[in-house]
GROMACS .gro file of C-alpha atoms in nm:
model
  300
    1UNK     CA    1   7.156   7.742  12.244
    2UNK     CA    2   7.270   7.536  11.941
    3UNK     CA    3   7.308   7.157  11.981
    4UNK     CA    4   7.678   7.057  11.980
    5UNK     CA    5   7.797   6.902  11.655
    6UNK     CA    6   7.467   6.972  11.478
    7UNK     CA    7   7.487   7.202  11.174
    8UNK     CA    8   7.238   7.476  11.210
    9UNK     CA    9   7.187   7.852  11.213
   10UNK     CA   10   7.319   8.044  11.510
   11UNK     CA   11   7.268   8.410  11.605
   12UNK     CA   12   7.341   8.679  11.858
   13UNK     CA   13   7.078   8.824  12.097
   14UNK     CA   14   7.144   9.187  12.211
   15UNK     CA   15   7.164   9.255  12.574
   16UNK     CA   16   6.927   9.519  12.682
   17UNK     CA   17   7.201   9.789  12.704
   18UNK     CA   18   7.392   9.686  12.392
   19UNK     CA   19   7.425   9.946  12.127
   20UNK     CA   20   7.206   9.830  11.825
   21UNK     CA   21   7.367   9.885  11.491
   22UNK     CA   22   7.355   9.711  11.153
   23UNK     CA   23   7.668   9.574  11.000
   24UNK     CA   24   7.576   9.692  10.647
   25UNK     CA   25   7.405   9.994  10.497
   26UNK     CA   26   7.060  10.005  10.352
   27UNK     CA   27   7.207   9.970  10.005
   28UNK     CA   28   7.286   9.613  10.094
   29UNK     CA   29   6.920   9.522  10.070
   30UNK     CA   30   6.873   9.657   9.725
   31UNK     CA   31   6.945   9.445   9.411
   32UNK     CA   32   7.298   9.412   9.283
   33UNK     CA   33   7.447   9.376   8.937
   34UNK     CA   34   7.578   9.045   8.812
   35UNK     CA   35   7.906   9.221   8.708
   36UNK     CA   36   7.977   9.334   9.059
   37UNK     CA   37   7.956   8.978   9.197
   38UNK     CA   38   8.177   8.836   8.927
   39UNK     CA   39   8.429   9.119   8.958
   40UNK     CA   40   8.462   9.071   9.337
   41UNK     CA   41   8.487   8.692   9.314
   42UNK     CA   42   8.757   8.676   9.051
   43UNK     CA   43   8.961   8.956   9.200
   44UNK     CA   44   8.977   8.770   9.535
   45UNK     CA   45   9.083   8.462   9.342
   46UNK     CA   46   9.371   8.656   9.179
   47UNK     CA   47   9.474   8.795   9.516
   48UNK     CA   48   9.481   8.439   9.654
   49UNK     CA   49   9.686   8.294   9.370
   50UNK     CA   50   9.970   8.065   9.472
   51UNK     CA   51  10.266   7.936   9.270
   52UNK     CA   52  10.331   8.015   8.899
   53UNK     CA   53  10.019   7.848   8.746
   54UNK     CA   54   9.726   8.067   8.651
   55UNK     CA   55   9.444   8.110   8.904
   56UNK     CA   56   9.158   7.909   8.766
   57UNK     CA   57   8.796   8.013   8.828
   58UNK     CA   58   8.486   7.816   8.761
   59UNK     CA   59   8.142   7.983   8.748
   60UNK     CA   60   7.845   7.758   8.742
   61UNK     CA   61   7.477   7.867   8.705
   62UNK     CA   62   7.215   7.607   8.783
   63UNK     CA   63   6.922   7.759   8.593
   64UNK     CA   64   6.590   7.578   8.669
   65UNK     CA   65   6.718   7.253   8.524
   66UNK     CA   66   6.982   7.189   8.793
   67UNK     CA   67   6.829   7.398   9.070
   68UNK     CA   68   6.792   7.236   9.415
   69UNK     CA   69   6.442   7.140   9.510
   70UNK     CA   70   6.298   7.412   9.742
   71UNK     CA   71   6.166   7.172  10.001
   72UNK     CA   72   6.503   6.987  10.010
   73UNK     CA   73   6.688   7.323  10.062
   74UNK     CA   74   6.448   7.424  10.328
   75UNK     CA   75   6.493   7.098  10.527
   76UNK     CA   76   6.878   7.114  10.501
   77UNK     CA   77   6.977   7.467  10.504
   78UNK     CA   78   6.697   7.663  10.653
   79UNK     CA   79   6.481   7.548  10.934
   80UNK     CA   80   6.237   7.715  11.170
   81UNK     CA   81   6.497   7.908  11.365
   82UNK     CA   82   6.620   8.120  11.075
   83UNK     CA   83   6.287   8.115  10.870
   84UNK     CA   84   6.141   8.310  11.162
   85UNK     CA   85   6.392   8.586  11.079
   86UNK     CA   86   6.392   8.546  10.696
   87UNK     CA   87   6.014   8.610  10.702
   88UNK     CA   88   6.023   8.903  10.962
   89UNK     CA   89   5.895   9.233  10.817
   90UNK     CA   90   6.191   9.414  10.965
   91UNK     CA   91   6.467   9.179  10.848
   92UNK     CA   92   6.524   9.373  10.533
   93UNK     CA   93   6.441   9.071  10.311
   94UNK     CA   94   6.136   9.017  10.090
   95UNK     CA   95   6.017   8.712  10.275
   96UNK     CA   96   6.057   8.344  10.222
   97UNK     CA   97   6.051   8.170   9.879
   98UNK     CA   98   5.730   7.991   9.800
   99UNK     CA   99   5.735   7.618   9.907
  100UNK     CA  100   5.724   7.502   9.543
  101UNK     CA  101   5.994   7.742   9.417
  102UNK     CA  102   6.328   7.582   9.312
  103UNK     CA  103   6.645   7.711   9.462
  104UNK     CA  104   6.833   7.849   9.155
  105UNK     CA  105   7.190   7.915   9.253
  106UNK     CA  106   7.541   8.018   9.137
  107UNK     CA  107   7.864   7.849   9.228
  108UNK     CA  108   8.200   8.021   9.210
  109UNK     CA  109   8.511   7.818   9.269
  110UNK     CA  110   8.879   7.902   9.243
  111UNK     CA  111   9.178   7.673   9.204
  112UNK     CA  112   9.565   7.714   9.241
  113UNK     CA  113   9.475   7.952   9.530
  114UNK     CA  114   9.550   7.943   9.903
  115UNK     CA  115   9.205   7.885  10.031
  116UNK     CA  116   9.081   8.069  10.339
  117UNK     CA  117   9.385   8.056  10.567
  118UNK     CA  118   9.395   8.121  10.948
  119UNK     CA  119   9.257   7.966  11.259
  120UNK     CA  120   8.904   7.873  11.278
  121UNK     CA  121   8.898   7.859  11.659
  122UNK     CA  122   9.112   8.153  11.791
  123UNK     CA  123   9.022   8.514  11.724
  124UNK     CA  124   9.339   8.705  11.606
  125UNK     CA  125   9.446   9.024  11.770
  126UNK     CA  126   9.485   9.352  11.584
  127UNK     CA  127   9.861   9.308  11.601
  128UNK     CA  128   9.846   8.963  11.461
  129UNK     CA  129   9.629   9.073  11.173
  130UNK     CA  130   9.871   9.364  11.099
  131UNK     CA  131  10.193   9.154  11.119
  132UNK     CA  132  10.053   8.845  10.928
  133UNK     CA  133   9.752   8.927  10.711
  134UNK     CA  134   9.753   8.570  10.568
  135UNK     CA  135   9.663   8.419  10.911
  136UNK     CA  136   9.353   8.653  10.935
  137UNK     CA  137   9.187   8.555  10.607
  138UNK     CA  138   8.929   8.318  10.773
  139UNK     CA  139   8.859   8.572  11.048
  140UNK     CA  140   8.842   8.867  10.801
  141UNK     CA  141   8.594   8.671  10.580
  142UNK     CA  142   8.352   8.556  10.843
  143UNK     CA  143   8.373   8.796  11.134
  144UNK     CA  144   8.526   9.117  11.026
  145UNK     CA  145   8.286   9.351  10.847
  146UNK     CA  146   8.379   9.620  10.597
  147UNK     CA  147   8.751   9.562  10.615
  148UNK     CA  148   8.977   9.393  10.359
  149UNK     CA  149   9.330   9.497  10.448
  150UNK     CA  150   9.429   9.421  10.084
  151UNK     CA  151   9.742   9.568   9.923
  152UNK     CA  152   9.640   9.491   9.566
  153UNK     CA  153   9.725   9.181   9.358
  154UNK     CA  154   9.934   8.930   9.549
  155UNK     CA  155   9.766   9.002   9.879
  156UNK     CA  156   9.702   8.623   9.912
  157UNK     CA  157   9.327   8.622   9.953
  158UNK     CA  158   9.276   8.898  10.219
  159UNK     CA  159   8.897   8.864  10.178
  160UNK     CA  160   8.716   9.167  10.321
  161UNK     CA  161   8.452   9.422  10.238
  162UNK     CA  162   8.363   9.292   9.899
  163UNK     CA  163   8.251   8.949  10.031
  164UNK     CA  164   7.908   9.110  10.112
  165UNK     CA  165   7.847   9.089   9.735
  166UNK     CA  166   7.787   8.714   9.755
  167UNK     CA  167   7.507   8.756  10.026
  168UNK     CA  168   7.379   9.061   9.847
  169UNK     CA  169   7.321   8.855   9.533
  170UNK     CA  170   7.098   8.610   9.722
  171UNK     CA  171   6.730   8.672   9.790
  172UNK     CA  172   6.793   8.540  10.132
  173UNK     CA  173   7.107   8.747  10.168
  174UNK     CA  174   7.285   8.413  10.238
  175UNK     CA  175   7.593   8.244  10.101
  176UNK     CA  176   7.791   7.933  10.174
  177UNK     CA  177   8.168   7.881  10.171
  178UNK     CA  178   8.367   7.568  10.129
  179UNK     CA  179   8.742   7.604  10.154
  180UNK     CA  180   9.036   7.370  10.136
  181UNK     CA  181   9.369   7.495  10.267
  182UNK     CA  182   9.714   7.381  10.398
  183UNK     CA  183   9.621   7.334  10.760
  184UNK     CA  184   9.676   7.033  10.964
  185UNK     CA  185   9.400   7.093  11.212
  186UNK     CA  186   9.126   7.204  10.971
  187UNK     CA  187   9.220   7.134  10.610
  188UNK     CA  188   8.864   7.152  10.480
  189UNK     CA  189   8.548   7.318  10.613
  190UNK     CA  190   8.194   7.441  10.520
  191UNK     CA  191   8.017   7.749  10.670
  192UNK     CA  192   7.739   7.983  10.590
  193UNK     CA  193   7.648   8.348  10.657
  194UNK     CA  194   7.332   8.549  10.640
  195UNK     CA  195   7.294   8.927  10.694
  196UNK     CA  196   6.971   9.098  10.787
  197UNK     CA  197   6.877   9.407  10.966
  198UNK     CA  198   6.858   9.415  11.335
  199UNK     CA  199   6.506   9.324  11.441
  200UNK     CA  200   6.299   9.230  11.742
  201UNK     CA  201   6.075   8.925  11.802
  202UNK     CA  202   5.869   8.974  12.111
  203UNK     CA  203   6.099   9.123  12.368
  204UNK     CA  204   6.413   8.988  12.214
  205UNK     CA  205   6.631   9.191  11.973
  206UNK     CA  206   6.864   9.007  11.727
  207UNK     CA  207   7.188   9.116  11.585
  208UNK     CA  208   7.208   9.120  11.203
  209UNK     CA  209   7.456   8.849  11.153
  210UNK     CA  210   7.350   8.478  11.139
  211UNK     CA  211   7.599   8.184  11.100
  212UNK     CA  212   7.554   7.838  10.964
  213UNK     CA  213   7.782   7.585  11.130
  214UNK     CA  214   7.825   7.407  11.460
  215UNK     CA  215   7.864   7.530  11.813
  216UNK     CA  216   8.199   7.446  11.960
  217UNK     CA  217   8.252   7.302  12.304
  218UNK     CA  218   8.295   7.562  12.575
  219UNK     CA  219   8.652   7.674  12.629
  220UNK     CA  220   8.835   7.888  12.894
  221UNK     CA  221   9.045   8.050  12.620
  222UNK     CA  222   8.948   8.423  12.600
  223UNK     CA  223   8.985   8.434  12.220
  224UNK     CA  224   8.814   8.103  12.152
  225UNK     CA  225   8.532   8.140  11.897
  226UNK     CA  226   8.239   7.913  11.975
  227UNK     CA  227   8.099   7.941  11.624
  228UNK     CA  228   8.273   7.664  11.431
  229UNK     CA  229   8.261   7.550  11.066
  230UNK     CA  230   8.141   7.220  10.958
  231UNK     CA  231   8.431   6.970  10.910
  232UNK     CA  232   8.231   6.645  10.869
  233UNK     CA  233   8.338   6.479  10.543
  234UNK     CA  234   7.984   6.333  10.469
  235UNK     CA  235   7.808   6.669  10.511
  236UNK     CA  236   8.060   6.849  10.300
  237UNK     CA  237   8.056   6.583  10.023
  238UNK     CA  238   7.679   6.589  10.010
  239UNK     CA  239   7.682   6.970   9.985
  240UNK     CA  240   7.938   6.952   9.708
  241UNK     CA  241   7.730   6.710   9.509
  242UNK     CA  242   7.399   6.900   9.566
  243UNK     CA  243   7.553   7.223   9.434
  244UNK     CA  244   7.759   7.075   9.157
  245UNK     CA  245   8.109   7.164   9.298
  246UNK     CA  246   8.407   7.037   9.112
  247UNK     CA  247   8.641   7.078   9.413
  248UNK     CA  248   8.804   6.759   9.535
  249UNK     CA  249   8.873   6.710   9.904
  250UNK     CA  250   9.249   6.785   9.855
  251UNK     CA  251   9.220   7.073   9.607
  252UNK     CA  252   9.321   7.400   9.757
  253UNK     CA  253   9.099   7.690   9.708
  254UNK     CA  254   8.757   7.834   9.792
  255UNK     CA  255   8.406   7.754   9.658
  256UNK     CA  256   8.115   7.985   9.711
  257UNK     CA  257   7.747   7.903   9.673
  258UNK     CA  258   7.483   8.172   9.633
  259UNK     CA  259   7.139   8.026   9.685
  260UNK     CA  260   6.818   8.187   9.543
  261UNK     CA  261   7.036   8.397   9.304
  262UNK     CA  262   6.889   8.741   9.242
  263UNK     CA  263   7.103   8.975   9.031
  264UNK     CA  264   7.045   9.235   8.769
  265UNK     CA  265   7.203   9.246   8.428
  266UNK     CA  266   7.341   9.549   8.263
  267UNK     CA  267   7.004   9.664   8.147
  268UNK     CA  268   6.880   9.671   8.492
  269UNK     CA  269   6.643   9.369   8.466
  270UNK     CA  270   6.645   9.055   8.695
  271UNK     CA  271   6.663   8.790   8.418
  272UNK     CA  272   6.996   8.609   8.427
  273UNK     CA  273   7.192   8.615   8.108
  274UNK     CA  274   7.477   8.395   8.021
  275UNK     CA  275   7.596   8.639   7.766
  276UNK     CA  276   7.617   8.897   8.039
  277UNK     CA  277   7.816   8.668   8.265
  278UNK     CA  278   8.077   8.604   7.999
  279UNK     CA  279   8.077   8.981   7.923
  280UNK     CA  280   8.143   9.067   8.291
  281UNK     CA  281   8.444   8.829   8.289
  282UNK     CA  282   8.590   8.978   7.967
  283UNK     CA  283   8.523   9.335   8.060
  284UNK     CA  284   8.703   9.317   8.393
  285UNK     CA  285   8.975   9.060   8.340
  286UNK     CA  286   9.056   9.022   7.972
  287UNK     CA  287   9.413   9.148   8.048
  288UNK     CA  288   9.480   8.892   8.326
  289UNK     CA  289   9.350   8.619   8.090
  290UNK     CA  290   9.581   8.736   7.806
  291UNK     CA  291   9.878   8.742   8.042
  292UNK     CA  292   9.821   8.382   8.135
  293UNK     CA  293   9.742   8.481   8.505
  294UNK     CA  294   9.376   8.376   8.492
  295UNK     CA  295   9.157   8.104   8.335
  296UNK     CA  296   8.781   8.125   8.370
  297UNK     CA  297   8.539   7.852   8.294
  298UNK     CA  298   8.155   7.928   8.273
  299UNK     CA  299   7.912   7.642   8.290
  300UNK     CA  300   7.539   7.602   8.298
   0.00000   0.00000   0.00000
């Protein structure tokens, strides 16, 4: 069991008579294209646009120069609990990065957007999700697989199936999300997700979904979710600095960090290209930029 108030990776163990299934297909564990990641991220930001101002998206690529030290990343965002699964031959991953390998990452942030709205503690019912999609954004993003419930542009950030692109673009199939929203109880939070294949270690079989956050105190409420995001300001501020986020504590929107970035360019190779990043933005969103609905800033 996770220690209360301590940020760490949590997981689900299958009961002996649970049906074992994977939350994503085998395609998830193959490499993905840079364009697919950019397209999904910016479309989500356009859907979450609020007010008359353009949705602003910032894409930051660390390269080796600003990469996080591998040992530092391991001590803060890995740990023995999840490394055991990252390195498992049946996890679907290619193993752990070398100890001396830097964590090259990509950060994608949006502004003038709603952030991930909805309760972080109470699981919504199907009726609530149907009647008020906005309230379910947080739940859809973290706990509902392969569903988006989008109705096109203006759907106010109904994050769904495409979110797997962010984890798919990581060698560790891991992504972190920092979101600021208009919510009195939880205005700002940080959480992480990792997806692997179901696998067994000894006589214990693990579900494919792993969660980085804190374990909430036990509750008698039937819909209470014990997996809680991190809300500690010091932890979030240090994370923001480490991964070069621009978002201020009161700036609404969502920031995504993809550690150990691993994407293919248009020619099918794994070498990152700034030109291809810019090309992906223009190819998919030139019209939105011309209309003044979108502004995109690319940094390295």
